[in-house]
Protein backbone atom coordinates (compact mmCIF):
# COMPACT_ATOMS: atom_id res chain seq x y z
CA UNK A 1 0.00 0.00 0.00
CA UNK A 2 1.52 3.30 -1.08
CA UNK A 3 1.06 6.40 1.06
CA UNK A 4 -1.42 7.94 -1.37
CA UNK A 5 -3.55 4.79 -1.65
CA UNK A 6 -6.58 3.82 0.37
CA UNK A 7 -5.55 2.34 3.74
CA UNK A 8 -7.85 -0.49 4.71
CA UNK A 9 -8.73 -0.19 8.39
CA UNK A 10 -7.70 -3.74 9.31
CA UNK A 11 -4.34 -5.06 8.08
CA UNK A 12 -1.62 -7.45 9.33
CA UNK A 13 -1.93 -10.98 10.59
CA UNK A 14 -3.61 -10.85 13.99
CA UNK A 15 -0.69 -11.71 16.25
CA UNK A 16 1.58 -9.14 14.62
CA UNK A 17 -0.99 -6.36 14.41
CA UNK A 18 0.06 -3.01 15.84
CA UNK A 19 -2.05 -1.23 18.47
CA UNK A 20 -2.86 1.71 16.17
CA UNK A 21 -4.53 -0.76 13.77
CA UNK A 22 -6.55 -2.45 16.51
CA UNK A 23 -7.63 0.94 17.85
CA UNK A 24 -8.37 2.16 14.30
CA UNK A 25 -6.16 5.24 14.60
CA UNK A 26 -4.70 4.98 11.08
CA UNK A 27 -1.40 3.36 10.18
CA UNK A 28 1.67 3.70 8.00
CA UNK A 29 4.92 1.78 7.47
CA UNK A 30 5.69 1.96 11.20
CA UNK A 31 3.18 -0.83 11.81
CA UNK A 32 5.72 -3.16 10.18
CA UNK A 33 8.27 -2.20 12.83
CA UNK A 34 5.81 -3.40 15.46
CA UNK A 35 5.23 -6.64 13.56
CA UNK A 36 8.96 -7.25 13.24
CA UNK A 37 9.35 -6.62 16.96
CA UNK A 38 6.79 -9.37 17.58
CA UNK A 39 8.66 -11.70 15.23
CA UNK A 40 12.02 -11.03 16.91
CA UNK A 41 10.46 -11.75 20.28
CA UNK A 42 8.96 -14.94 18.90
CA UNK A 43 12.44 -16.11 17.88
CA UNK A 44 13.60 -15.48 21.42
CA UNK A 45 10.61 -16.99 23.24
CA UNK A 46 9.98 -19.87 20.87
CA UNK A 47 6.29 -18.95 20.88
CA UNK A 48 3.99 -16.18 19.78
CA UNK A 49 4.25 -13.05 21.91
CA UNK A 50 0.50 -12.29 21.73
CA UNK A 51 -1.31 -15.64 21.42
CA UNK A 52 -4.89 -14.42 21.08
CA UNK A 53 -7.66 -14.04 18.51
CA UNK A 54 -9.53 -11.36 20.40
CA UNK A 55 -8.74 -7.65 20.02
CA UNK A 56 -9.59 -6.75 23.58
CA UNK A 57 -7.48 -9.54 25.03
CA UNK A 58 -4.72 -8.57 22.59
CA UNK A 59 -4.65 -5.04 24.03
CA UNK A 60 -4.72 -6.43 27.57
CA UNK A 61 -1.74 -8.67 26.75
CA UNK A 62 0.11 -5.65 25.41
CA UNK A 63 -0.51 -3.84 28.68
CA UNK A 64 0.65 -6.82 30.71
CA UNK A 65 3.86 -7.18 28.72
CA UNK A 66 4.63 -3.56 27.83
CA UNK A 67 2.81 -1.46 30.41
CA UNK A 68 -0.25 0.79 30.07
CA UNK A 69 -1.37 2.01 26.65
CA UNK A 70 -1.00 5.81 26.68
CA UNK A 71 -4.24 7.57 27.57
CA UNK A 72 -4.12 9.87 24.54
CA UNK A 73 -4.20 6.86 22.21
CA UNK A 74 -7.14 5.21 23.97
CA UNK A 75 -9.02 8.49 23.99
CA UNK A 76 -8.72 8.77 20.20
CA UNK A 77 -10.26 5.39 19.46
CA UNK A 78 -13.90 5.06 18.45
CA UNK A 79 -14.05 1.76 20.35
CA UNK A 80 -15.27 3.36 23.54
CA UNK A 81 -16.17 0.02 25.12
CA UNK A 82 -12.47 -0.84 25.37
CA UNK A 83 -11.59 1.94 27.76
CA UNK A 84 -12.88 4.13 30.54
CA UNK A 85 -11.33 7.60 30.88
CA UNK A 86 -8.32 6.54 28.81
CA UNK A 87 -7.63 3.33 30.75
CA UNK A 88 -8.16 -0.08 29.21
CA UNK A 89 -11.06 -1.91 30.82
CA UNK A 90 -9.92 -5.38 31.74
CA UNK A 91 -10.69 -7.80 34.52
CA UNK A 92 -7.43 -9.47 35.52
CA UNK A 93 -9.22 -12.05 37.63
CA UNK A 94 -10.81 -14.00 34.77
CA UNK A 95 -8.17 -14.55 32.14
CA UNK A 96 -7.11 -17.22 29.68
CA UNK A 97 -4.03 -19.34 30.29
CA UNK A 98 -2.42 -17.57 27.37
CA UNK A 99 -2.95 -14.23 29.07
CA UNK A 100 -1.61 -15.54 32.35
CA UNK A 101 1.55 -16.75 30.60
CA UNK A 102 2.37 -13.30 29.23
CA UNK A 103 5.42 -11.99 31.07
CA UNK A 104 6.24 -8.30 31.50
CA UNK A 105 9.20 -7.30 29.34
CA UNK A 106 10.69 -5.60 32.40
CA UNK A 107 10.90 -8.96 34.16
CA UNK A 108 12.58 -10.55 31.15
CA UNK A 109 15.11 -7.70 31.12
CA UNK A 110 15.82 -8.13 34.81
CA UNK A 111 16.58 -11.82 34.31
CA UNK A 112 18.74 -11.24 31.23
CA UNK A 113 22.36 -11.81 32.15
CA UNK A 114 24.07 -11.72 28.78
CA UNK A 115 24.65 -8.32 27.27
CA UNK A 116 23.51 -9.58 23.88
CA UNK A 117 20.13 -10.57 25.26
CA UNK A 118 19.75 -7.23 27.03
CA UNK A 119 20.45 -5.48 23.73
CA UNK A 120 17.89 -7.65 21.96
CA UNK A 121 15.19 -6.98 24.55
CA UNK A 122 15.98 -3.27 24.54
CA UNK A 123 15.69 -3.15 20.75
CA UNK A 124 12.38 -5.04 20.89
CA UNK A 125 11.03 -2.62 23.49
CA UNK A 126 11.78 0.30 21.15
CA UNK A 127 10.04 -1.51 18.28
CA UNK A 128 7.04 -2.27 20.48
CA UNK A 129 6.47 1.39 21.33
CA UNK A 130 2.74 2.16 21.37
CA UNK A 131 3.00 5.68 20.01
CA UNK A 132 4.08 5.67 16.33
CA UNK A 133 5.61 9.11 16.70
CA UNK A 134 8.06 7.62 19.21
CA UNK A 135 8.51 4.15 17.71
CA UNK A 136 12.00 3.43 16.39
CA UNK A 137 12.34 3.36 12.59
CA UNK A 138 14.01 0.47 10.78
CA UNK A 139 16.90 2.76 9.78
CA UNK A 140 17.43 3.72 13.43
CA UNK A 141 17.12 0.09 14.50
CA UNK A 142 20.14 -0.81 12.38
CA UNK A 143 22.22 1.51 14.58
CA UNK A 144 21.03 -0.09 17.78
CA UNK A 145 23.81 -1.80 19.79
CA UNK A 146 22.19 -5.19 19.12
CA UNK A 147 23.19 -4.86 15.45
CA UNK A 148 26.15 -2.55 15.97
CA UNK A 149 27.97 -5.11 18.07
CA UNK A 150 27.79 -7.44 15.06
CA UNK A 151 28.89 -4.99 12.38
CA UNK A 152 32.55 -5.56 13.08
CA UNK A 153 32.11 -9.17 11.97
CA UNK A 154 30.53 -8.21 8.66
C1 LIG B 1 -15.12 -15.49 32.91
O1 LIG B 1 -14.94 -15.87 31.56
C2 LIG B 1 -15.88 -16.81 31.09
C3 LIG B 1 -15.47 -17.25 29.69
O2 LIG B 1 -15.13 -16.15 28.89
C4 LIG B 1 -17.28 -16.20 31.15
O3 LIG B 1 -18.23 -17.13 30.71
C5 LIG B 1 -17.57 -15.78 32.60
O4 LIG B 1 -18.81 -15.11 32.65
C6 LIG B 1 -16.49 -14.85 33.13
N1 LIG B 1 -16.69 -14.58 34.55
C7 LIG B 1 -16.57 -13.36 35.08
C8 LIG B 1 -16.78 -13.26 36.54
O5 LIG B 1 -16.32 -12.37 34.41
C1 LIG C 1 3.95 7.34 10.52
O1 LIG C 1 3.12 8.29 11.11
C2 LIG C 1 3.64 8.89 12.28
C3 LIG C 1 2.56 9.79 12.87
O2 LIG C 1 2.05 10.65 11.92
C4 LIG C 1 4.91 9.63 11.95
O3 LIG C 1 5.46 10.20 13.10
C5 LIG C 1 5.90 8.64 11.35
O4 LIG C 1 7.07 9.31 10.95
C6 LIG C 1 5.29 7.93 10.16
N1 LIG C 1 6.21 6.87 9.75
C7 LIG C 1 6.53 6.67 8.48
C8 LIG C 1 7.49 5.55 8.22
O5 LIG C 1 6.07 7.33 7.56
Coordinates of C-alpha atoms and ligand atoms in Angstrom, one line a residue:
X1 CA 0.0 0.0 0.0
X2 CA 1.5 3.3 -1.1
X3 CA 1.1 6.4 1.1
X4 CA -1.4 7.9 -1.4
X5 CA -3.5 4.8 -1.6
X6 CA -6.6 3.8 0.4
X7 CA -5.6 2.3 3.7
X8 CA -7.8 -0.5 4.7
X9 CA -8.7 -0.2 8.4
X10 CA -7.7 -3.7 9.3
X11 CA -4.3 -5.1 8.1
X12 CA -1.6 -7.4 9.3
X13 CA -1.9 -11.0 10.6
X14 CA -3.6 -10.8 14.0
X15 CA -0.7 -11.7 16.2
X16 CA 1.6 -9.1 14.6
X17 CA -1.0 -6.4 14.4
X18 CA 0.1 -3.0 15.8
X19 CA -2.0 -1.2 18.5
X20 CA -2.9 1.7 16.2
X21 CA -4.5 -0.8 13.8
X22 CA -6.6 -2.5 16.5
X23 CA -7.6 0.9 17.9
X24 CA -8.4 2.2 14.3
X25 CA -6.2 5.2 14.6
X26 CA -4.7 5.0 11.1
X27 CA -1.4 3.4 10.2
X28 CA 1.7 3.7 8.0
X29 CA 4.9 1.8 7.5
X30 CA 5.7 2.0 11.2
X31 CA 3.2 -0.8 11.8
X32 CA 5.7 -3.2 10.2
X33 CA 8.3 -2.2 12.8
X34 CA 5.8 -3.4 15.5
X35 CA 5.2 -6.6 13.6
X36 CA 9.0 -7.3 13.2
X37 CA 9.4 -6.6 17.0
X38 CA 6.8 -9.4 17.6
X39 CA 8.7 -11.7 15.2
X40 CA 12.0 -11.0 16.9
X41 CA 10.5 -11.8 20.3
X42 CA 9.0 -14.9 18.9
X43 CA 12.4 -16.1 17.9
X44 CA 13.6 -15.5 21.4
X45 CA 10.6 -17.0 23.2
X46 CA 10.0 -19.9 20.9
X47 CA 6.3 -19.0 20.9
X48 CA 4.0 -16.2 19.8
X49 CA 4.2 -13.1 21.9
X50 CA 0.5 -12.3 21.7
X51 CA -1.3 -15.6 21.4
X52 CA -4.9 -14.4 21.1
X53 CA -7.7 -14.0 18.5
X54 CA -9.5 -11.4 20.4
X55 CA -8.7 -7.6 20.0
X56 CA -9.6 -6.7 23.6
X57 CA -7.5 -9.5 25.0
X58 CA -4.7 -8.6 22.6
X59 CA -4.7 -5.0 24.0
X60 CA -4.7 -6.4 27.6
X61 CA -1.7 -8.7 26.8
X62 CA 0.1 -5.7 25.4
X63 CA -0.5 -3.8 28.7
X64 CA 0.6 -6.8 30.7
X65 CA 3.9 -7.2 28.7
X66 CA 4.6 -3.6 27.8
X67 CA 2.8 -1.5 30.4
X68 CA -0.2 0.8 30.1
X69 CA -1.4 2.0 26.6
X70 CA -1.0 5.8 26.7
X71 CA -4.2 7.6 27.6
X72 CA -4.1 9.9 24.5
X73 CA -4.2 6.9 22.2
X74 CA -7.1 5.2 24.0
X75 CA -9.0 8.5 24.0
X76 CA -8.7 8.8 20.2
X77 CA -10.3 5.4 19.5
X78 CA -13.9 5.1 18.4
X79 CA -14.0 1.8 20.4
X80 CA -15.3 3.4 23.5
X81 CA -16.2 0.0 25.1
X82 CA -12.5 -0.8 25.4
X83 CA -11.6 1.9 27.8
X84 CA -12.9 4.1 30.5
X85 CA -11.3 7.6 30.9
X86 CA -8.3 6.5 28.8
X87 CA -7.6 3.3 30.7
X88 CA -8.2 -0.1 29.2
X89 CA -11.1 -1.9 30.8
X90 CA -9.9 -5.4 31.7
X91 CA -10.7 -7.8 34.5
X92 CA -7.4 -9.5 35.5
X93 CA -9.2 -12.1 37.6
X94 CA -10.8 -14.0 34.8
X95 CA -8.2 -14.5 32.1
X96 CA -7.1 -17.2 29.7
X97 CA -4.0 -19.3 30.3
X98 CA -2.4 -17.6 27.4
X99 CA -3.0 -14.2 29.1
X100 CA -1.6 -15.5 32.3
X101 CA 1.5 -16.7 30.6
X102 CA 2.4 -13.3 29.2
X103 CA 5.4 -12.0 31.1
X104 CA 6.2 -8.3 31.5
X105 CA 9.2 -7.3 29.3
X106 CA 10.7 -5.6 32.4
X107 CA 10.9 -9.0 34.2
X108 CA 12.6 -10.5 31.2
X109 CA 15.1 -7.7 31.1
X110 CA 15.8 -8.1 34.8
X111 CA 16.6 -11.8 34.3
X112 CA 18.7 -11.2 31.2
X113 CA 22.4 -11.8 32.1
X114 CA 24.1 -11.7 28.8
X115 CA 24.7 -8.3 27.3
X116 CA 23.5 -9.6 23.9
X117 CA 20.1 -10.6 25.3
X118 CA 19.7 -7.2 27.0
X119 CA 20.5 -5.5 23.7
X120 CA 17.9 -7.6 22.0
X121 CA 15.2 -7.0 24.6
X122 CA 16.0 -3.3 24.5
X123 CA 15.7 -3.1 20.8
X124 CA 12.4 -5.0 20.9
X125 CA 11.0 -2.6 23.5
X126 CA 11.8 0.3 21.1
X127 CA 10.0 -1.5 18.3
X128 CA 7.0 -2.3 20.5
X129 CA 6.5 1.4 21.3
X130 CA 2.7 2.2 21.4
X131 CA 3.0 5.7 20.0
X132 CA 4.1 5.7 16.3
X133 CA 5.6 9.1 16.7
X134 CA 8.1 7.6 19.2
X135 CA 8.5 4.1 17.7
X136 CA 12.0 3.4 16.4
X137 CA 12.3 3.4 12.6
X138 CA 14.0 0.5 10.8
X139 CA 16.9 2.8 9.8
X140 CA 17.4 3.7 13.4
X141 CA 17.1 0.1 14.5
X142 CA 20.1 -0.8 12.4
X143 CA 22.2 1.5 14.6
X144 CA 21.0 -0.1 17.8
X145 CA 23.8 -1.8 19.8
X146 CA 22.2 -5.2 19.1
X147 CA 23.2 -4.9 15.5
X148 CA 26.2 -2.6 16.0
X149 CA 28.0 -5.1 18.1
X150 CA 27.8 -7.4 15.1
X151 CA 28.9 -5.0 12.4
X152 CA 32.5 -5.6 13.1
X153 CA 32.1 -9.2 12.0
X154 CA 30.5 -8.2 8.7
Ligands
LIG1 C1 -15.1 -15.5 32.9 O1 -14.9 -15.9 31.6 C2 -15.9 -16.8 31.1 C3 -15.5 -17.2 29.7 O2 -15.1 -16.1 28.9 C4 -17.3 -16.2 31.2 O3 -18.2 -17.1 30.7 C5 -17.6 -15.8 32.6 O4 -18.8 -15.1 32.7 C6 -16.5 -14.8 33.1 N1 -16.7 -14.6 34.5 C7 -16.6 -13.4 35.1 C8 -16.8 -13.3 36.5 O5 -16.3 -12.4 34.4
LIG2 C1 4.0 7.3 10.5 O1 3.1 8.3 11.1 C2 3.6 8.9 12.3 C3 2.6 9.8 12.9 O2 2.0 10.6 11.9 C4 4.9 9.6 11.9 O3 5.5 10.2 13.1 C5 5.9 8.6 11.3 O4 7.1 9.3 11.0 C6 5.3 7.9 10.2 N1 6.2 6.9 9.8 C7 6.5 6.7 8.5 C8 7.5 5.5 8.2 O5 6.1 7.3 7.6

